[in-house]
Short mmCIF file of C-alpha atoms in Angstrom, two decimals:
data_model
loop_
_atom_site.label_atom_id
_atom_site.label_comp_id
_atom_site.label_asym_id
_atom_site.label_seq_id
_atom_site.Cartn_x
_atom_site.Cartn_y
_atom_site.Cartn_z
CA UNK A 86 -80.13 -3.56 14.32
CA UNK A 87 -82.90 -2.13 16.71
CA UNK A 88 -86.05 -0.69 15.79
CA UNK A 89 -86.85 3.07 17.71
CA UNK A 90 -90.47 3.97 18.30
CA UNK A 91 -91.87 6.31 16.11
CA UNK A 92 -93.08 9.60 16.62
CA UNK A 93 -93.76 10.30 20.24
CA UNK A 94 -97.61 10.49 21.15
CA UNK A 95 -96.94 11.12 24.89
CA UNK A 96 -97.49 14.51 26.68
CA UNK A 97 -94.36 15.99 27.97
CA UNK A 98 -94.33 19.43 29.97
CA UNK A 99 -90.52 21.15 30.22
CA UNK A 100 -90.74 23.58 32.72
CA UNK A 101 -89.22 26.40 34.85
CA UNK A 102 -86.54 26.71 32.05
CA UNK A 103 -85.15 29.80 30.33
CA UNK A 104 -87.00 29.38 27.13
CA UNK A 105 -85.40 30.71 23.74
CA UNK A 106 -88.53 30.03 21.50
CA UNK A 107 -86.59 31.75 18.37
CA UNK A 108 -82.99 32.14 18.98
CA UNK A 109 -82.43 34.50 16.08
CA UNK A 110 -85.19 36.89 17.82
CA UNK A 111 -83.78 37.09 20.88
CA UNK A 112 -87.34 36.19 22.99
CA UNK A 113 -86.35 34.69 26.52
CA UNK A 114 -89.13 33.61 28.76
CA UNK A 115 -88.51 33.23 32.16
CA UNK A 116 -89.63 30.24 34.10
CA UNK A 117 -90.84 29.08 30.72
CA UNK A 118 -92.93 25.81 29.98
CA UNK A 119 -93.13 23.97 27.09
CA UNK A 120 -95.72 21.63 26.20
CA UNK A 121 -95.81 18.79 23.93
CA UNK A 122 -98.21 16.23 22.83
CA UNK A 123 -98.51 13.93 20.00
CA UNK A 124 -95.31 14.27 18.42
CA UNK A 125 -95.71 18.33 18.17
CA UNK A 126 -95.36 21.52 20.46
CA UNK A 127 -98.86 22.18 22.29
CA UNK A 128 -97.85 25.26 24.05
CA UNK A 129 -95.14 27.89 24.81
CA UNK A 130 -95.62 30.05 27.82
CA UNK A 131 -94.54 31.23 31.39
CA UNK A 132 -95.42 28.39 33.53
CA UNK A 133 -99.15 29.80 34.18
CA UNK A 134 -100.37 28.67 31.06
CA UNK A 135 -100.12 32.44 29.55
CA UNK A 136 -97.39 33.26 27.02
CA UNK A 137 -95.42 35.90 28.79
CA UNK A 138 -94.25 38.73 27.88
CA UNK A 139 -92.00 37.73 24.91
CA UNK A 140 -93.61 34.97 24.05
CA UNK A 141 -94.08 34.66 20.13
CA UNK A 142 -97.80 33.32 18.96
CA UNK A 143 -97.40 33.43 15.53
CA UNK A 144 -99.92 35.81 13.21
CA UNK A 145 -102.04 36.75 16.30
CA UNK A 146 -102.45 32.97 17.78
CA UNK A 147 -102.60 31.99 20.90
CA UNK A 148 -99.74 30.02 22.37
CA UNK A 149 -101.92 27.48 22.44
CA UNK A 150 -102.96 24.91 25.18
CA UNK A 151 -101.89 24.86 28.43
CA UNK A 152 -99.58 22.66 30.99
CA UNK A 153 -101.89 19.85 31.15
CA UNK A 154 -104.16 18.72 34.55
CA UNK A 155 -102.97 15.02 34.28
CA UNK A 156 -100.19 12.84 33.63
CA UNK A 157 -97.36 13.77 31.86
CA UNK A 158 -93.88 13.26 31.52
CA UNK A 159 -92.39 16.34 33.83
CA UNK A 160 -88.64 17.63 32.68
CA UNK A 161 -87.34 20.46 35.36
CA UNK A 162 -85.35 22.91 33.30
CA UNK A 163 -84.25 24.56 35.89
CA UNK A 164 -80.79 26.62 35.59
CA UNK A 165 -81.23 25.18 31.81
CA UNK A 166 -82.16 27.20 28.56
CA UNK A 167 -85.04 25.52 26.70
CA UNK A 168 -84.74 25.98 23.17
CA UNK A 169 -85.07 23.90 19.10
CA UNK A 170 -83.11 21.85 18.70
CA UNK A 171 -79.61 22.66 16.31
CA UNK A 172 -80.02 21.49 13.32
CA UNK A 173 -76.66 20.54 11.18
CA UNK A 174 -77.12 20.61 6.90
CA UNK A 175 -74.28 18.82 6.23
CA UNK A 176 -72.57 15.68 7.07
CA UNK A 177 -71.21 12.43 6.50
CA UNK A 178 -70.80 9.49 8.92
CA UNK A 179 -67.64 7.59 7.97
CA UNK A 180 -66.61 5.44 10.77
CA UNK A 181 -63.12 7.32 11.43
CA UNK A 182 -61.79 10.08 13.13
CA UNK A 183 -58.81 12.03 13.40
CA UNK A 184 -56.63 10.47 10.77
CA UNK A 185 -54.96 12.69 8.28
CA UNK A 186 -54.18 16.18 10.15
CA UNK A 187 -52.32 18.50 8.35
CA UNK A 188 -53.39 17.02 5.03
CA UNK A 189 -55.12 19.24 2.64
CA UNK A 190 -57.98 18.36 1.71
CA UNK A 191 -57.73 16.40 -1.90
CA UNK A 192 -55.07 14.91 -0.38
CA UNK A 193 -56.54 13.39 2.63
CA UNK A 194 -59.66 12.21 0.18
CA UNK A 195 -57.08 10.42 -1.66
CA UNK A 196 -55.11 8.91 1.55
CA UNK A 197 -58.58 8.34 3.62
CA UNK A 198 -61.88 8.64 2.31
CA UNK A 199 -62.03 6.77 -0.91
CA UNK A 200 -59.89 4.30 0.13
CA UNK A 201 -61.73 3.42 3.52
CA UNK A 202 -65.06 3.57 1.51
CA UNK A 203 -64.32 1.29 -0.59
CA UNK A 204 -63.68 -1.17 1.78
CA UNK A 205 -66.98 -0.48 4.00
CA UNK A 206 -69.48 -2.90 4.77
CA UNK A 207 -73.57 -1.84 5.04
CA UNK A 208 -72.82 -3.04 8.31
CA UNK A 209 -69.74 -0.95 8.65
CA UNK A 210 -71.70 2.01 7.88
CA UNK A 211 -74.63 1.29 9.99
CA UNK A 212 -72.57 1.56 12.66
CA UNK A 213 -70.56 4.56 11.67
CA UNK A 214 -74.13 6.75 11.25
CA UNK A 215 -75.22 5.27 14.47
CA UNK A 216 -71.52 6.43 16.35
CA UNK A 217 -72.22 9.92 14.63
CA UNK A 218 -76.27 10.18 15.40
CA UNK A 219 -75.64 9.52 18.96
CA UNK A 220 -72.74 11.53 19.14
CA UNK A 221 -74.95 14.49 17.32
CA UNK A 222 -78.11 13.87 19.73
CA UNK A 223 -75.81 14.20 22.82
CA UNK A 224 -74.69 17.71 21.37
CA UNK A 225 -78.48 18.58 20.78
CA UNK A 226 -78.38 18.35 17.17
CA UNK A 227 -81.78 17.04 16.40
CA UNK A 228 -81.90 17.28 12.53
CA UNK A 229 -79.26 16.83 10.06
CA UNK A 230 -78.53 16.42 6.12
CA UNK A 231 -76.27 13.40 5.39
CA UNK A 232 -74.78 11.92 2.60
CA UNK A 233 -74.31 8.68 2.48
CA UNK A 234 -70.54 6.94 3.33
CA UNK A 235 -70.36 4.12 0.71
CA UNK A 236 -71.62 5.12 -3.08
CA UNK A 237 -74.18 2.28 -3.49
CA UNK A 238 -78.04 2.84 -2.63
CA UNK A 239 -78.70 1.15 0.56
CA UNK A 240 -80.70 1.56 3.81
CA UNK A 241 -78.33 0.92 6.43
CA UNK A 242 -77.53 4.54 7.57
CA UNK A 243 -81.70 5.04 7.43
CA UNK A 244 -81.61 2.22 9.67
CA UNK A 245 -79.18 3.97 11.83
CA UNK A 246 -81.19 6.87 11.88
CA UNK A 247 -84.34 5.66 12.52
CA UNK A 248 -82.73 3.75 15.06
CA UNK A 249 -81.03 6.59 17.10
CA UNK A 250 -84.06 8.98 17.32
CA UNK A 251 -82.58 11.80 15.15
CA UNK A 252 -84.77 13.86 12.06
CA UNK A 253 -82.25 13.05 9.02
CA UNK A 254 -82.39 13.78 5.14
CA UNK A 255 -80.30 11.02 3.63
CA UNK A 256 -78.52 11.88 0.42
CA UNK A 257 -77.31 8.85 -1.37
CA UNK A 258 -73.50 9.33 -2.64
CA UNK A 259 -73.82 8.60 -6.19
CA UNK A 260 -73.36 9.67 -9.46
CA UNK A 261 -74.50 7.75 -12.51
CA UNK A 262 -77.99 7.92 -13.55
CA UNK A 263 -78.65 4.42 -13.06
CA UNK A 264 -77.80 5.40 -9.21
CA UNK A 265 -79.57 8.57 -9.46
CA UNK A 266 -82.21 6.62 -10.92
CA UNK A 267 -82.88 3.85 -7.69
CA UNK A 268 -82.82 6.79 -5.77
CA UNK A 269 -85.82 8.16 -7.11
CA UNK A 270 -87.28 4.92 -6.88
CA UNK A 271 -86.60 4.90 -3.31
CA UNK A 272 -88.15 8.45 -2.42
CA UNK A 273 -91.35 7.05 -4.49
CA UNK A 274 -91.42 4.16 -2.38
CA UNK A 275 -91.07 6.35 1.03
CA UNK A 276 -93.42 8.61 -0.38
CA UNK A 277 -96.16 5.73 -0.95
CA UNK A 278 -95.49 3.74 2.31
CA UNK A 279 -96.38 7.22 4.32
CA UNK A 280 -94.94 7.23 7.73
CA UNK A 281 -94.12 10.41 10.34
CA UNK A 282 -91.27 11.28 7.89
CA UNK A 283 -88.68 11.93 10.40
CA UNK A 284 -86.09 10.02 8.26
CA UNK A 285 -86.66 10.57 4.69
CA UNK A 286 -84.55 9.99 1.25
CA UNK A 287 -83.84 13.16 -0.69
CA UNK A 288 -81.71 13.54 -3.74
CA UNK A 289 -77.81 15.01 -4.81
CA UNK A 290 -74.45 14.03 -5.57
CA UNK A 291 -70.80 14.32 -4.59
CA UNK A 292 -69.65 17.66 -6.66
CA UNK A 293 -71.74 19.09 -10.11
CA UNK A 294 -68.38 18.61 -12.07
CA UNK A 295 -68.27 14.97 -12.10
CA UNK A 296 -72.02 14.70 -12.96
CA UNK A 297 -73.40 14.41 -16.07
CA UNK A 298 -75.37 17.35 -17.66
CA UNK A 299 -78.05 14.81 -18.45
CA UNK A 300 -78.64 13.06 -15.06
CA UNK A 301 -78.44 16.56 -13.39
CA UNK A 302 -81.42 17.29 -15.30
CA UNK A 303 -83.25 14.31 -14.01
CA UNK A 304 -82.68 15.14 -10.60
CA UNK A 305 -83.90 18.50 -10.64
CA UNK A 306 -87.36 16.93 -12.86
CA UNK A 307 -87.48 14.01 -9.91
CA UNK A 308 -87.14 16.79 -7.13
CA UNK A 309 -89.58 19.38 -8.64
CA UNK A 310 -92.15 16.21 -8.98
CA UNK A 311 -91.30 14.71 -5.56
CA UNK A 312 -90.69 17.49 -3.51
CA UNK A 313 -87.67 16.34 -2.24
CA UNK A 314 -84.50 18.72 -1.60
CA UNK A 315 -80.88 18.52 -3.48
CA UNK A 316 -77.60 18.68 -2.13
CA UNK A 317 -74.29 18.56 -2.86
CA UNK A 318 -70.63 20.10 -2.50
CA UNK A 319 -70.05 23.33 -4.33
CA UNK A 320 -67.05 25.56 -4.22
CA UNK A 321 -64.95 24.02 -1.14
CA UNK A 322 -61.37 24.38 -2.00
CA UNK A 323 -61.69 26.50 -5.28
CA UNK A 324 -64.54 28.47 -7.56
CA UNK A 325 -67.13 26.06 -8.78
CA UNK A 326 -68.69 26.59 -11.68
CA UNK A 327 -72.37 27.59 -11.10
CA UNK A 328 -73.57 27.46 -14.52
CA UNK A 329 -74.12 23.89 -14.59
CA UNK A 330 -76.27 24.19 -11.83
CA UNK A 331 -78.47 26.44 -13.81
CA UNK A 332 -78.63 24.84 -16.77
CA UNK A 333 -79.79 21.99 -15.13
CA UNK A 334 -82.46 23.58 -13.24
CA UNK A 335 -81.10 23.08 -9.93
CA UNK A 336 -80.66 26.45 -9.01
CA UNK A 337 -83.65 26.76 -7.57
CA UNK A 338 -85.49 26.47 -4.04
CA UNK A 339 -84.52 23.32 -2.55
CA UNK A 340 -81.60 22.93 -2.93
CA UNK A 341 -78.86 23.64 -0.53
CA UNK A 342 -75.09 23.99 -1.11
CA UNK A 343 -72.34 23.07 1.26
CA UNK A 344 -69.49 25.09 1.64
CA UNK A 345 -69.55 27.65 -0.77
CA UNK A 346 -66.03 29.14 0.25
CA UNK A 347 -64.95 30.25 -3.23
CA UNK A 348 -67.90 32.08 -4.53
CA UNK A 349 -67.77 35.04 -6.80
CA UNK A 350 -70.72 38.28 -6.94
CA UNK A 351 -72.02 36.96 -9.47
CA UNK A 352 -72.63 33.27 -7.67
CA UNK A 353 -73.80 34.88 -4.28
CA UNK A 354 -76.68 37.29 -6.57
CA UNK A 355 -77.98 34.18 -8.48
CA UNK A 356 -78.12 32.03 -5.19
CA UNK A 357 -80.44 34.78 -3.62
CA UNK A 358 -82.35 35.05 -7.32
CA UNK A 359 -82.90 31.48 -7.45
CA UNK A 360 -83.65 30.89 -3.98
CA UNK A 361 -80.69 28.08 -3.58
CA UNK A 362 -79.32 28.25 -0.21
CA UNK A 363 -76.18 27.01 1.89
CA UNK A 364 -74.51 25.21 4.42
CA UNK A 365 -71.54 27.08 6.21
CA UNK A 366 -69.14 24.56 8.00
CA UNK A 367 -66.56 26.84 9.16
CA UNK A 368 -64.84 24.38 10.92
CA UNK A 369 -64.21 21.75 8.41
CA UNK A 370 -63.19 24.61 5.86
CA UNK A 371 -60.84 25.96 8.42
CA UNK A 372 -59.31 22.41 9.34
CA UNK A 373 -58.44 22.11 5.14
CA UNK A 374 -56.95 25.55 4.95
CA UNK A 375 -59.70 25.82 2.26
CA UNK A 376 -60.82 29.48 3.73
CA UNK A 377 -63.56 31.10 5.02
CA UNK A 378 -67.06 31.54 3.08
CA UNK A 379 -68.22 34.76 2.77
CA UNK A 380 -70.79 34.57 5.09
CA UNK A 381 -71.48 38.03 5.57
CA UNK A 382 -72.47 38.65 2.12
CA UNK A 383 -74.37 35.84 1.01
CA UNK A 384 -76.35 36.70 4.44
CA UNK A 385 -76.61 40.71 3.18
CA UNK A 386 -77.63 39.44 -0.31
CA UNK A 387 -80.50 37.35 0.96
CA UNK A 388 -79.04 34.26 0.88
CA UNK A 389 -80.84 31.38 3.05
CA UNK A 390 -77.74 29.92 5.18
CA UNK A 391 -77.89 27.43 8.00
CA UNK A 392 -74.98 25.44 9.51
CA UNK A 393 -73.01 22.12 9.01
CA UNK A 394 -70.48 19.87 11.12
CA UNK A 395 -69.25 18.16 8.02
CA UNK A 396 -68.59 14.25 9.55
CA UNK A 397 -65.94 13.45 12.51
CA UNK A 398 -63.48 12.59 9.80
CA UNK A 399 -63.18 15.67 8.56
CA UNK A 400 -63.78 18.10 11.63
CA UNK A 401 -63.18 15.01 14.69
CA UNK A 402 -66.41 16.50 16.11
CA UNK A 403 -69.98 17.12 15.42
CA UNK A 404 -70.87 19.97 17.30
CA UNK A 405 -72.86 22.41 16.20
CA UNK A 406 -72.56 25.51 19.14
CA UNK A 407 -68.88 25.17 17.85
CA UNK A 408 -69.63 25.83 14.27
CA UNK A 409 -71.78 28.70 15.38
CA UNK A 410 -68.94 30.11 17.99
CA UNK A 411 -66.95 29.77 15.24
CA UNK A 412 -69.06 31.19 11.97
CA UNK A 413 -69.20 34.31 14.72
CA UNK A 414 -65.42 34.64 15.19
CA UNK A 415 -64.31 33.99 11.19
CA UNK A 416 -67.16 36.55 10.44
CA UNK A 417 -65.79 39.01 12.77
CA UNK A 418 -61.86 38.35 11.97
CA UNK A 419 -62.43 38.43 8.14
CA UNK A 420 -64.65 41.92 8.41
CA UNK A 421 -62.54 43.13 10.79
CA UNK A 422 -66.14 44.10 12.37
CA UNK A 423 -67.16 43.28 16.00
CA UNK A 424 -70.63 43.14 14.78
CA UNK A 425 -70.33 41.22 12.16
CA UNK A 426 -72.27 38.57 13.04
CA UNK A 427 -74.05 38.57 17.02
CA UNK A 428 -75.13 35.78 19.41
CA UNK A 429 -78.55 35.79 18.53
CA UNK A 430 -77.75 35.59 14.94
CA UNK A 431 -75.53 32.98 15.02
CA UNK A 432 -78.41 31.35 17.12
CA UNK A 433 -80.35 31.25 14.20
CA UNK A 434 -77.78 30.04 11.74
CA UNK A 435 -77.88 26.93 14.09
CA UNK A 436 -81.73 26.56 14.62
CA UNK A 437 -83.95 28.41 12.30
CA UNK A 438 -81.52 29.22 9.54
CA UNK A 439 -81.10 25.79 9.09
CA UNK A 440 -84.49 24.46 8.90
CA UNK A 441 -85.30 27.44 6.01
CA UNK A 442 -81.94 26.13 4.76
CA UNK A 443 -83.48 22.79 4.03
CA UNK A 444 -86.90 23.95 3.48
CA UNK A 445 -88.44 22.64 6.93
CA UNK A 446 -88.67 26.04 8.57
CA UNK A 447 -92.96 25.51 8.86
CA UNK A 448 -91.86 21.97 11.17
CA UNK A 449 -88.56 22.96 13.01
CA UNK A 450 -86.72 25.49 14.07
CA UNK A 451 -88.77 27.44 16.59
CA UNK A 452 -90.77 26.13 19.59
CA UNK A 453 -94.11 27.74 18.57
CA UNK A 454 -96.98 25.30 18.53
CA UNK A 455 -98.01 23.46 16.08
CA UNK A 456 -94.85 22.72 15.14
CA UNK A 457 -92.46 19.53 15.74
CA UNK A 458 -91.56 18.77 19.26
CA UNK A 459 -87.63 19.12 18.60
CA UNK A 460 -86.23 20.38 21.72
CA UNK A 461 -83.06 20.82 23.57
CA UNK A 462 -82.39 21.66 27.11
CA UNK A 463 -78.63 23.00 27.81
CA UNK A 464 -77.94 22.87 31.35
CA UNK A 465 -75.97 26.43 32.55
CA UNK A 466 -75.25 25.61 35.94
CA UNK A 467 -71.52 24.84 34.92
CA UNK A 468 -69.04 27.66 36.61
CA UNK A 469 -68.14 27.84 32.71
CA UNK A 470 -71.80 29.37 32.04
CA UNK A 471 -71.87 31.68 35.17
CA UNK A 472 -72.78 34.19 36.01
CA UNK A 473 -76.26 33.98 33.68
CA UNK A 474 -77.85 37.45 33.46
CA UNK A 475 -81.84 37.26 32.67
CA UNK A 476 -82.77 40.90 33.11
CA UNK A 477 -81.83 44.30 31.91
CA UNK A 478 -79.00 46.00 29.41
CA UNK A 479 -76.74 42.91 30.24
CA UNK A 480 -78.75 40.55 30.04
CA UNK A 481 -76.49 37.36 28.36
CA UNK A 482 -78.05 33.99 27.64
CA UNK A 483 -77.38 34.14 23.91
CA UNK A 484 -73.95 34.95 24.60
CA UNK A 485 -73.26 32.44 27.07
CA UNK A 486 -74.40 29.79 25.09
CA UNK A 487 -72.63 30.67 21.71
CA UNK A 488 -69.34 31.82 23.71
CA UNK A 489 -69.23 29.28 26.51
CA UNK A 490 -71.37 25.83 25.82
CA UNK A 491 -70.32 22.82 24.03
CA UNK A 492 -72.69 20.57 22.79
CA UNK A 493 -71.68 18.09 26.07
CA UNK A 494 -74.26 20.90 28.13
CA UNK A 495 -76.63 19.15 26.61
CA UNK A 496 -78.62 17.73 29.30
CA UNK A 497 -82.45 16.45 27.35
CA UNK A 498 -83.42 16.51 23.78
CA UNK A 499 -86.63 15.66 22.44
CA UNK A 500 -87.00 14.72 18.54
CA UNK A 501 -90.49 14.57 17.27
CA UNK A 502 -92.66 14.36 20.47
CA UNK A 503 -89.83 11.22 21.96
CA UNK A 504 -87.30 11.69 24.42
CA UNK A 505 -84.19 10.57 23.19
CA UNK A 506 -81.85 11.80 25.91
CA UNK A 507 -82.80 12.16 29.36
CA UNK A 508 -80.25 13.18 32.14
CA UNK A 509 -77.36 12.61 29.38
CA UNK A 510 -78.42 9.19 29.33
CA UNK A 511 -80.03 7.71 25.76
CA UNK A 512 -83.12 6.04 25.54
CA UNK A 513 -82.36 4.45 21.89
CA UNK A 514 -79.13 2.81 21.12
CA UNK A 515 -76.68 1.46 22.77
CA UNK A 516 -73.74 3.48 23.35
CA UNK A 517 -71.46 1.43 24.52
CA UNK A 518 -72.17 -0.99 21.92
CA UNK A 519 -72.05 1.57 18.92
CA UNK A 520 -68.59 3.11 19.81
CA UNK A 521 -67.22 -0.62 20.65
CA UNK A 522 -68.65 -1.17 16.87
CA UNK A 523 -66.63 1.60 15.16
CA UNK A 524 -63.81 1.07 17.01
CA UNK A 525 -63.44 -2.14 15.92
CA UNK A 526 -64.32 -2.03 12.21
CA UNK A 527 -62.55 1.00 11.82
CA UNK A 528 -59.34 -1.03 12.78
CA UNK A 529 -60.51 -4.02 10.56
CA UNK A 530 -60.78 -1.16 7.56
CA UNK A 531 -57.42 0.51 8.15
CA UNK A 532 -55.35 -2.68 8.61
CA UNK A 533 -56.66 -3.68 4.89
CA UNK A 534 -55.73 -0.38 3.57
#
């Protein structure tokens, strides 16, 4: 397994880009420059060192320092929009893909997923969260919230992603309280070795109902004393019962729900009471027949809601300008409402939304300095992104991205102050060698099924 760098301390200057500072704003600087050093962003401005026009500065700030006089690491964004980078809250990392189609969804758990678990390897799933890292990073998804493929605590898939360059919270996939209890041990022992904290350890379980009343309670003491977040499934393919959530004390801020398609009033109200918030994967939900979340409501309620790809066994792709195309489109359908849910919104489901989601919106999210350098540029010189209008009452950039990019336009993404793609090319891991990898122990897995 190979060892990535950690955070970047070199200066990097994007520049002459189409900067979207905070997609869910709707802020586009022309000719844009973006300055990092040391791992955060140093500046956001026009290219002259000013902040232009619609340039945000936080509570009357300056945009902070300049393009730098010296050396630096120089990325032309031209014909590109600059912008966070997408930011998925759930996932898994299995190494399989596209097995089980037409399956609903208990059933393909049954067929598939516990099956191939229980026949994975640490090294198995190293190299299934490396395959799905990579594959995230080239579709400019810079942060994500996993949980863990096999349902024993062990570091290989924090190898992975401390290996591939990506920001990940890794939730082990386990249920008893002697689990529950190495996990804590494991945050403590994160906590005391220090580190930049791109790839940290945080705290859940597979689904409240097979959990213990007990060890719930423990996690929501650990994660009150630790700090760290909670997450786990809730309400995917029918109504979930939110009361043992509360009674456990994990209603509360920090912790984040996936799914969330069978919610009733009276779950959406005590998610925005409580502060809990959730991950919409559209896709995956749609692939089940499980139905569509309510997204309009929890969002008119208050609720905090980011996005999630789910893992490429249960969607085939991790690709977060999909889920936001599509969160747009289900919102629309199901409200029979054209403005349902807008470009710019659905922007900031996939950027800001997210980080809030998982309580990181003061580090990621927006390019406003300060904060951590995690940065994407999309390239729109494809004839599927033209004509791009800048200027005026048509002006289109958020709408060309969320109705015609796919996470392939991708062209550079920056995590924490370190280039990690650069011309589509990666600058951590192998490719070639991690997709050789699942391919291969994929086939090992299913042949012993």
């Amino acid at each position: 397994m190979e060892t990535a760098r950690a955070g970047g301390t070199d200066t990097i200057v994007i520049e002459n880009g189409l900067v979207l500072p905070d997609p869910g704003e709707g802020t586009l600087i022309e000719g844009g420059t973006v300055v990092i050093r040391d791992g955060r962003i140093a500046a956001v401005g026009d290219g002259r060192g000013g902040a232009g026009d619609d340039a945000p500065t936080g509570d009357g700030e300056p945009a902070g320092d300049g393009p730098p006089a010296g050396d630096a690491t120089r990325i032309d964004a031209s014909g590109c929009v600059v912008m966070p980078g997408l930011i998925s809250c759930h996932a898994h990392c299995r190494p399989f893909r596209g097995l089980g189609d037409g399956l609903a969804m208990m059933d393909w758990h049954h067929s598939f997923v516990h099956r191939f678990s229980e026949k994975m390897t640490s090294e198995d799933a190293y190299w299934g969260a490396a395959n799905t890292f990579l594959e995230m990073l080239r579709n400019g998804i810079t942060t994500v919230q996993v949980m863990t493929s096999i349902t024993v605590v062990e570091d290989s898939e924090l190898a992975a992603a401390r290996d591939s360059g990506i920001r990940a919270r890794m939730i082990p996939h386990v249920a008893s309280l002697p689990d529950i209890e190495a996990t804590i041990a494991r945050i403590e022992a994160e906590r005391t070795a220090g580190g930049d904290g791109r790839v940290r350890t945080w705290l859940g379980f597979e689904v409240p109902e097979v959990m213990e009343p007990s060890t719930m309670r423990v996690v929501a003491d650990a994660a009150e004393r630790l700090g760290a977040g909670v997450h786990t499934h809730f309400a995917e393919y029918e109504p979930g019962d939110a009361s043992r959530l509360a009674d456990a004390g994990l209603l509360r801020q920090g912790t984040s729900l996936a799914h969330c398609v069978w919610l009733s009033d009276d779950d959406i109200a005590a998610f925005a009471a409580s502060g809990t918030s959730v991950s919409h994967n559209p896709k995956s939900n749609s692939r089940y027949g499980n139905g569509v979340a309510p997204l309009r409501k929890l969002l008119d309620a208050g609720v905090v809601v980011g996005l999630g790809t789910d893992g490429p066994d249960s969607t085939f792709s991790c690709d977060v300008f999909e889920e936001a195309r599509l969160a747009a489109f289900l919102a629309r359908a199901v409200g029979r409402d054209p403005l349902a849910l807008g470009a710019d919104a659905a922007l900031g489901l996939a950027t800001g939304g997210g980080a809030a989601a998982l309580g990181l919106e003061d580090e990621i999210g927006r390019l406003r300095p300060g904060m951590r350098a995690d940065v994407i540029v999309v390239d729109l010189t494809s004839p599927s992104a033209a004509p791009v209008l800048t200027a005026g009452p048509h002006r289109n950039v958020a709408q060309v991205l969320l109705f015609g990019a796919v996470g392939k336009d991708v062209r550079d993404v920056v995590v924490d102050g370190r280039v990690v793609l650069r011309d589509r090319r990666f600058q951590t891991l192998d490719t070639d060698r991690a997709v050789a990898e699942t391919a291969s122990r994929a086939k090992r897995i299913l042949a012993a099924m």
